């Protein structure tokens, strides 16, 4: 664990150094670069905004983690986030204003994300179709479906803008203070803790990790491999759909083009920087969110493109993966030895 923390911190430091070097090359004073960090952590309001931005990243990272632990790559977080937001909007607008509409909207978003991921999971289990391909293709389907909705059935009343009507204020997620910090942030942290317990302290979590490490050995000892993969993909899609509903009900309050904004793909990077550990995904998501906000501040104060945040994120992930290559390559192990009996793990405890 200490080595993993050191690797994560080292990757983050390398990322910041690269960004600083880019700023110096462009003629930006280091003091200006340092002051840009105030855009992320320099005040109570800035910290709140950073935490709000980290919330969907954390949920999407958890979605990647649970799927990968079962040996499946869910690259469809972007599409699952979009359909989750669509479902949350429809439910929140259909019900009377109030907290119940927000709760049911969150549940509808999670269900929609699970169904969307279930399509790829079913193709993986029944047709052996690679989920990397199917989930990416479903991302494009979701994006075009969103474009159809906001330019058609869900477009706002005037018909001038490609966006939906806003959710009624009484159906928004409750904020925790004078900032936009909402209860979705607390929910994301609780889910990270729950996933850590599930994966490492429950029989079902053990079965999922066994399937991800070696599906042939898992099948040998009686673990239902296909059912475990299917269940992990459904859980992954539910978390991604929940991220979309939280973002809609807690931040944007309406749908628009490019609603996801690449969050689904950023969630993959957050999970990799966290070494696929649910609890480590919390600081990883905060780091990515702070990096994005600091880059936005740099763009306003020094004229440096906010794309520098993407550069920093890429460097952090590349450094982490490079330094931990042996660990990631050992996630799939060799065949289980058949010379000694292995306890049967198929039954629930």
PDB file of N, CA and C in Angstrom, residues 220-288:
ATOM      1  N   UNK A 220     -13.112 -23.501 -12.799  1.00  0.00           N
ATOM      2  CA  UNK A 220     -12.704 -24.814 -12.297  1.00  0.00           C
ATOM      3  C   UNK A 220     -13.188 -25.047 -10.870  1.00  0.00           C
ATOM      4  N   UNK A 221     -13.159 -23.998 -10.067  1.00  0.00           N
ATOM      5  CA  UNK A 221     -13.585 -24.152  -8.670  1.00  0.00           C
ATOM      6  C   UNK A 221     -15.076 -23.894  -8.482  1.00  0.00           C
ATOM      7  N   UNK A 222     -15.819 -23.729  -9.572  1.00  0.00           N
ATOM      8  CA  UNK A 222     -17.264 -23.634  -9.472  1.00  0.00           C
ATOM      9  C   UNK A 222     -17.847 -22.246  -9.454  1.00  0.00           C
ATOM     10  N   UNK A 223     -17.047 -21.221  -9.724  1.00  0.00           N
ATOM     11  CA  UNK A 223     -17.566 -19.850  -9.761  1.00  0.00           C
ATOM     12  C   UNK A 223     -18.281 -19.624 -11.095  1.00  0.00           C
ATOM     13  N   UNK A 224     -19.493 -19.099 -11.084  1.00  0.00           N
ATOM     14  CA  UNK A 224     -20.204 -18.808 -12.336  1.00  0.00           C
ATOM     15  C   UNK A 224     -19.586 -17.592 -13.026  1.00  0.00           C
ATOM     16  N   UNK A 225     -18.688 -17.834 -13.950  1.00  0.00           N
ATOM     17  CA  UNK A 225     -17.899 -16.768 -14.559  1.00  0.00           C
ATOM     18  C   UNK A 225     -18.781 -15.785 -15.326  1.00  0.00           C
ATOM     19  N   UNK A 226     -19.615 -16.293 -16.221  1.00  0.00           N
ATOM     20  CA  UNK A 226     -20.441 -15.405 -17.042  1.00  0.00           C
ATOM     21  C   UNK A 226     -21.377 -14.562 -16.178  1.00  0.00           C
ATOM     22  N   UNK A 227     -21.956 -15.190 -15.170  1.00  0.00           N
ATOM     23  CA  UNK A 227     -22.865 -14.443 -14.291  1.00  0.00           C
ATOM     24  C   UNK A 227     -22.112 -13.372 -13.509  1.00  0.00           C
ATOM     25  N   UNK A 228     -20.896 -13.658 -13.100  1.00  0.00           N
ATOM     26  CA  UNK A 228     -20.104 -12.661 -12.375  1.00  0.00           C
ATOM     27  C   UNK A 228     -19.758 -11.481 -13.270  1.00  0.00           C
ATOM     28  N   UNK A 229     -19.352 -11.769 -14.511  1.00  0.00           N
ATOM     29  CA  UNK A 229     -19.025 -10.693 -15.450  1.00  0.00           C
ATOM     30  C   UNK A 229     -20.265  -9.848 -15.742  1.00  0.00           C
ATOM     31  N   UNK A 230     -21.392 -10.531 -15.982  1.00  0.00           N
ATOM     32  CA  UNK A 230     -22.631  -9.818 -16.287  1.00  0.00           C
ATOM     33  C   UNK A 230     -23.032  -8.921 -15.109  1.00  0.00           C
ATOM     34  N   UNK A 231     -22.963  -9.441 -13.893  1.00  0.00           N
ATOM     35  CA  UNK A 231     -23.327  -8.650 -12.729  1.00  0.00           C
ATOM     36  C   UNK A 231     -22.401  -7.462 -12.517  1.00  0.00           C
ATOM     37  N   UNK A 232     -21.093  -7.673 -12.733  1.00  0.00           N
ATOM     38  CA  UNK A 232     -20.141  -6.571 -12.581  1.00  0.00           C
ATOM     39  C   UNK A 232     -20.389  -5.483 -13.614  1.00  0.00           C
ATOM     40  N   UNK A 233     -20.722  -5.880 -14.843  1.00  0.00           N
ATOM     41  CA  UNK A 233     -21.012  -4.886 -15.877  1.00  0.00           C
ATOM     42  C   UNK A 233     -22.277  -4.105 -15.559  1.00  0.00           C
ATOM     43  N   UNK A 234     -23.290  -4.797 -15.020  1.00  0.00           N
ATOM     44  CA  UNK A 234     -24.506  -4.075 -14.627  1.00  0.00           C
ATOM     45  C   UNK A 234     -24.206  -3.064 -13.521  1.00  0.00           C
ATOM     46  N   UNK A 235     -23.422  -3.479 -12.524  1.00  0.00           N
ATOM     47  CA  UNK A 235     -23.051  -2.565 -11.450  1.00  0.00           C
ATOM     48  C   UNK A 235     -22.235  -1.396 -11.987  1.00  0.00           C
ATOM     49  N   UNK A 236     -21.351  -1.684 -12.929  1.00  0.00           N
ATOM     50  CA  UNK A 236     -20.535  -0.639 -13.537  1.00  0.00           C
ATOM     51  C   UNK A 236     -21.412   0.373 -14.263  1.00  0.00           C
ATOM     52  N   UNK A 237     -22.355  -0.129 -15.063  1.00  0.00           N
ATOM     53  CA  UNK A 237     -23.254   0.775 -15.772  1.00  0.00           C
ATOM     54  C   UNK A 237     -24.125   1.586 -14.831  1.00  0.00           C
ATOM     55  N   UNK A 238     -24.556   0.966 -13.723  1.00  0.00           N
ATOM     56  CA  UNK A 238     -25.378   1.688 -12.754  1.00  0.00           C
ATOM     57  C   UNK A 238     -24.602   2.849 -12.135  1.00  0.00           C
ATOM     58  N   UNK A 239     -23.336   2.627 -11.831  1.00  0.00           N
ATOM     59  CA  UNK A 239     -22.522   3.710 -11.259  1.00  0.00           C
ATOM     60  C   UNK A 239     -22.316   4.835 -12.269  1.00  0.00           C
ATOM     61  N   UNK A 240     -22.072   4.478 -13.532  1.00  0.00           N
ATOM     62  CA  UNK A 240     -21.905   5.508 -14.554  1.00  0.00           C
ATOM     63  C   UNK A 240     -23.204   6.264 -14.786  1.00  0.00           C
ATOM     64  N   UNK A 241     -24.340   5.538 -14.829  1.00  0.00           N
ATOM     65  CA  UNK A 241     -25.619   6.209 -14.968  1.00  0.00           C
ATOM     66  C   UNK A 241     -25.928   7.106 -13.790  1.00  0.00           C
ATOM     67  N   UNK A 242     -25.536   6.667 -12.599  1.00  0.00           N
ATOM     68  CA  UNK A 242     -25.706   7.497 -11.409  1.00  0.00           C
ATOM     69  C   UNK A 242     -24.882   8.770 -11.513  1.00  0.00           C
ATOM     70  N   UNK A 243     -23.686   8.668 -12.084  1.00  0.00           N
ATOM     71  CA  UNK A 243     -22.863   9.868 -12.289  1.00  0.00           C
ATOM     72  C   UNK A 243     -23.591  10.871 -13.169  1.00  0.00           C
ATOM     73  N   UNK A 244     -24.270  10.385 -14.219  1.00  0.00           N
ATOM     74  CA  UNK A 244     -25.018  11.285 -15.088  1.00  0.00           C
ATOM     75  C   UNK A 244     -26.184  11.935 -14.383  1.00  0.00           C
ATOM     76  N   UNK A 245     -26.920  11.167 -13.595  1.00  0.00           N
ATOM     77  CA  UNK A 245     -28.067  11.732 -12.885  1.00  0.00           C
ATOM     78  C   UNK A 245     -27.624  12.706 -11.796  1.00  0.00           C
ATOM     79  N   UNK A 246     -26.510  12.414 -11.140  1.00  0.00           N
ATOM     80  CA  UNK A 246     -25.985  13.341 -10.125  1.00  0.00           C
ATOM     81  C   UNK A 246     -25.541  14.648 -10.784  1.00  0.00           C
ATOM     82  N   UNK A 247     -24.876  14.544 -11.925  1.00  0.00           N
ATOM     83  CA  UNK A 247     -24.420  15.751 -12.620  1.00  0.00           C
ATOM     84  C   UNK A 247     -25.611  16.582 -13.089  1.00  0.00           C
ATOM     85  N   UNK A 248     -26.665  15.930 -13.546  1.00  0.00           N
ATOM     86  CA  UNK A 248     -27.838  16.662 -14.020  1.00  0.00           C
ATOM     87  C   UNK A 248     -28.591  17.315 -12.867  1.00  0.00           C
ATOM     88  N   UNK A 249     -28.896  16.540 -11.832  1.00  0.00           N
ATOM     89  CA  UNK A 249     -29.718  17.053 -10.738  1.00  0.00           C
ATOM     90  C   UNK A 249     -28.938  17.931  -9.766  1.00  0.00           C
ATOM     91  N   UNK A 250     -27.603  17.803  -9.771  1.00  0.00           N
ATOM     92  CA  UNK A 250     -26.817  18.578  -8.828  1.00  0.00           C
ATOM     93  C   UNK A 250     -26.080  19.756  -9.411  1.00  0.00           C
ATOM     94  N   UNK A 251     -25.825  19.756 -10.743  1.00  0.00           N
ATOM     95  CA  UNK A 251     -24.976  20.798 -11.326  1.00  0.00           C
ATOM     96  C   UNK A 251     -25.633  21.491 -12.510  1.00  0.00           C
ATOM     97  N   UNK A 252     -25.890  20.772 -13.597  1.00  0.00           N
ATOM     98  CA  UNK A 252     -26.337  21.419 -14.844  1.00  0.00           C
ATOM     99  C   UNK A 252     -27.838  21.686 -14.865  1.00  0.00           C
ATOM    100  N   UNK A 253     -28.623  20.782 -14.288  1.00  0.00           N
ATOM    101  CA  UNK A 253     -30.081  20.889 -14.192  1.00  0.00           C
ATOM    102  C   UNK A 253     -30.792  20.834 -15.546  1.00  0.00           C
ATOM    103  N   UNK A 254     -30.080  20.621 -16.617  1.00  0.00           N
ATOM    104  CA  UNK A 254     -30.677  20.480 -17.935  1.00  0.00           C
ATOM    105  C   UNK A 254     -29.733  19.708 -18.846  1.00  0.00           C
ATOM    106  N   UNK A 255     -30.252  19.181 -19.925  1.00  0.00           N
ATOM    107  CA  UNK A 255     -29.436  18.480 -20.910  1.00  0.00           C
ATOM    108  C   UNK A 255     -29.037  19.424 -22.030  1.00  0.00           C
ATOM    109  N   UNK A 256     -27.886  19.167 -22.626  1.00  0.00           N
ATOM    110  CA  UNK A 256     -27.399  19.965 -23.753  1.00  0.00           C
ATOM    111  C   UNK A 256     -26.418  19.118 -24.536  1.00  0.00           C
ATOM    112  N   UNK A 257     -26.011  19.617 -25.697  1.00  0.00           N
ATOM    113  CA  UNK A 257     -25.054  18.882 -26.514  1.00  0.00           C
ATOM    114  C   UNK A 257     -23.734  18.713 -25.762  1.00  0.00           C
ATOM    115  N   UNK A 258     -23.097  17.574 -26.003  1.00  0.00           N
ATOM    116  CA  UNK A 258     -21.848  17.237 -25.318  1.00  0.00           C
ATOM    117  C   UNK A 258     -22.022  17.308 -23.801  1.00  0.00           C
ATOM    118  N   UNK A 259     -23.112  16.737 -23.320  1.00  0.00           N
ATOM    119  CA  UNK A 259     -23.368  16.747 -21.874  1.00  0.00           C
ATOM    120  C   UNK A 259     -22.246  16.039 -21.124  1.00  0.00           C
ATOM    121  N   UNK A 260     -21.791  14.902 -21.661  1.00  0.00           N
ATOM    122  CA  UNK A 260     -20.740  14.160 -20.969  1.00  0.00           C
ATOM    123  C   UNK A 260     -19.424  14.903 -20.941  1.00  0.00           C
ATOM    124  N   UNK A 261     -19.081  15.562 -22.039  1.00  0.00           N
ATOM    125  CA  UNK A 261     -17.846  16.340 -22.093  1.00  0.00           C
ATOM    126  C   UNK A 261     -16.586  15.528 -21.876  1.00  0.00           C
ATOM    127  N   UNK A 262     -16.619  14.244 -22.183  1.00  0.00           N
ATOM    128  CA  UNK A 262     -15.438  13.407 -22.003  1.00  0.00           C
ATOM    129  C   UNK A 262     -15.232  12.884 -20.600  1.00  0.00           C
ATOM    130  N   UNK A 263     -16.205  13.084 -19.711  1.00  0.00           N
ATOM    131  CA  UNK A 263     -16.045  12.623 -18.334  1.00  0.00           C
ATOM    132  C   UNK A 263     -15.886  11.106 -18.272  1.00  0.00           C
ATOM    133  N   UNK A 264     -16.588  10.406 -19.141  1.00  0.00           N
ATOM    134  CA  UNK A 264     -16.495   8.955 -19.119  1.00  0.00           C
ATOM    135  C   UNK A 264     -15.092   8.449 -19.380  1.00  0.00           C
ATOM    136  N   UNK A 265     -14.382   9.117 -20.273  1.00  0.00           N
ATOM    137  CA  UNK A 265     -13.011   8.712 -20.573  1.00  0.00           C
ATOM    138  C   UNK A 265     -12.053   9.173 -19.472  1.00  0.00           C
ATOM    139  N   UNK A 266     -12.329  10.333 -18.876  1.00  0.00           N
ATOM    140  CA  UNK A 266     -11.498  10.791 -17.757  1.00  0.00           C
ATOM    141  C   UNK A 266     -11.623   9.850 -16.564  1.00  0.00           C
ATOM    142  N   UNK A 267     -12.801   9.252 -16.400  1.00  0.00           N
ATOM    143  CA  UNK A 267     -12.985   8.305 -15.305  1.00  0.00           C
ATOM    144  C   UNK A 267     -12.054   7.110 -15.414  1.00  0.00           C
ATOM    145  N   UNK A 268     -11.740   6.697 -16.646  1.00  0.00           N
ATOM    146  CA  UNK A 268     -10.786   5.601 -16.838  1.00  0.00           C
ATOM    147  C   UNK A 268      -9.418   6.001 -16.316  1.00  0.00           C
ATOM    148  N   UNK A 269      -9.000   7.221 -16.639  1.00  0.00           N
ATOM    149  CA  UNK A 269      -7.699   7.700 -16.172  1.00  0.00           C
ATOM    150  C   UNK A 269      -7.663   7.807 -14.653  1.00  0.00           C
ATOM    151  N   UNK A 270      -8.756   8.257 -14.053  1.00  0.00           N
ATOM    152  CA  UNK A 270      -8.822   8.348 -12.591  1.00  0.00           C
ATOM    153  C   UNK A 270      -8.648   6.969 -11.973  1.00  0.00           C
ATOM    154  N   UNK A 271      -9.311   5.967 -12.543  1.00  0.00           N
ATOM    155  CA  UNK A 271      -9.215   4.604 -12.011  1.00  0.00           C
ATOM    156  C   UNK A 271      -7.802   4.057 -12.157  1.00  0.00           C
ATOM    157  N   UNK A 272      -7.147   4.335 -13.269  1.00  0.00           N
ATOM    158  CA  UNK A 272      -5.787   3.835 -13.475  1.00  0.00           C
ATOM    159  C   UNK A 272      -4.806   4.497 -12.516  1.00  0.00           C
ATOM    160  N   UNK A 273      -4.959   5.805 -12.308  1.00  0.00           N
ATOM    161  CA  UNK A 273      -4.076   6.487 -11.359  1.00  0.00           C
ATOM    162  C   UNK A 273      -4.284   5.966  -9.946  1.00  0.00           C
ATOM    163  N   UNK A 274      -5.489   5.495  -9.653  1.00  0.00           N
ATOM    164  CA  UNK A 274      -5.787   4.926  -8.332  1.00  0.00           C
ATOM    165  C   UNK A 274      -5.406   3.457  -8.241  1.00  0.00           C
ATOM    166  N   UNK A 275      -4.797   2.892  -9.298  1.00  0.00           N
ATOM    167  CA  UNK A 275      -4.396   1.482  -9.319  1.00  0.00           C
ATOM    168  C   UNK A 275      -5.580   0.559  -9.035  1.00  0.00           C
ATOM    169  N   UNK A 276      -6.767   0.986  -9.533  1.00  0.00           N
ATOM    170  CA  UNK A 276      -7.976   0.168  -9.435  1.00  0.00           C
ATOM    171  C   UNK A 276      -8.375  -0.118  -7.992  1.00  0.00           C
ATOM    172  N   UNK A 277      -8.055   0.797  -7.095  1.00  0.00           N
ATOM    173  CA  UNK A 277      -8.446   0.691  -5.688  1.00  0.00           C
ATOM    174  C   UNK A 277      -9.566   1.693  -5.412  1.00  0.00           C
ATOM    175  N   UNK A 278     -10.734   1.244  -4.950  1.00  0.00           N
ATOM    176  CA  UNK A 278     -11.866   2.164  -4.758  1.00  0.00           C
ATOM    177  C   UNK A 278     -11.568   3.352  -3.849  1.00  0.00           C
ATOM    178  N   UNK A 279     -10.913   3.108  -2.715  1.00  0.00           N
ATOM    179  CA  UNK A 279     -10.627   4.220  -1.809  1.00  0.00           C
ATOM    180  C   UNK A 279      -9.604   5.183  -2.391  1.00  0.00           C
ATOM    181  N   UNK A 280      -8.622   4.647  -3.116  1.00  0.00           N
ATOM    182  CA  UNK A 280      -7.620   5.515  -3.740  1.00  0.00           C
ATOM    183  C   UNK A 280      -8.218   6.349  -4.854  1.00  0.00           C
ATOM    184  N   UNK A 281      -9.370   5.945  -5.368  1.00  0.00           N
ATOM    185  CA  UNK A 281     -10.016   6.721  -6.425  1.00  0.00           C
ATOM    186  C   UNK A 281     -10.512   8.071  -5.902  1.00  0.00           C
ATOM    187  N   UNK A 282     -10.707   8.197  -4.596  1.00  0.00           N
ATOM    188  CA  UNK A 282     -11.193   9.470  -4.039  1.00  0.00           C
ATOM    189  C   UNK A 282     -10.147  10.576  -4.229  1.00  0.00           C
ATOM    190  N   UNK A 283      -8.902  10.421  -3.712  1.00  0.00           N
ATOM    191  CA  UNK A 283      -7.912  11.480  -3.961  1.00  0.00           C
ATOM    192  C   UNK A 283      -7.552  11.608  -5.439  1.00  0.00           C
ATOM    193  N   UNK A 284      -7.595  10.503  -6.179  1.00  0.00           N
ATOM    194  CA  UNK A 284      -7.294  10.576  -7.603  1.00  0.00           C
ATOM    195  C   UNK A 284      -8.308  11.459  -8.324  1.00  0.00           C
ATOM    196  N   UNK A 285      -9.592  11.294  -8.013  1.00  0.00           N
ATOM    197  CA  UNK A 285     -10.622  12.118  -8.643  1.00  0.00           C
ATOM    198  C   UNK A 285     -10.472  13.590  -8.243  1.00  0.00           C
ATOM    199  N   UNK A 286     -10.138  13.841  -6.987  1.00  0.00           N
ATOM    200  CA  UNK A 286      -9.942  15.228  -6.537  1.00  0.00           C
ATOM    201  C   UNK A 286      -8.754  15.855  -7.257  1.00  0.00           C
ATOM    202  N   UNK A 287      -7.680  15.067  -7.446  1.00  0.00           N
ATOM    203  CA  UNK A 287      -6.511  15.580  -8.159  1.00  0.00           C
ATOM    204  C   UNK A 287      -6.866  15.965  -9.592  1.00  0.00           C
ATOM    205  N   UNK A 288      -7.591  15.092 -10.282  1.00  0.00           N
ATOM    206  CA  UNK A 288      -7.968  15.375 -11.663  1.00  0.00           C
ATOM    207  C   UNK A 288      -8.884  16.591 -11.746  1.00  0.00           C
TER     208      UNK A 288
END
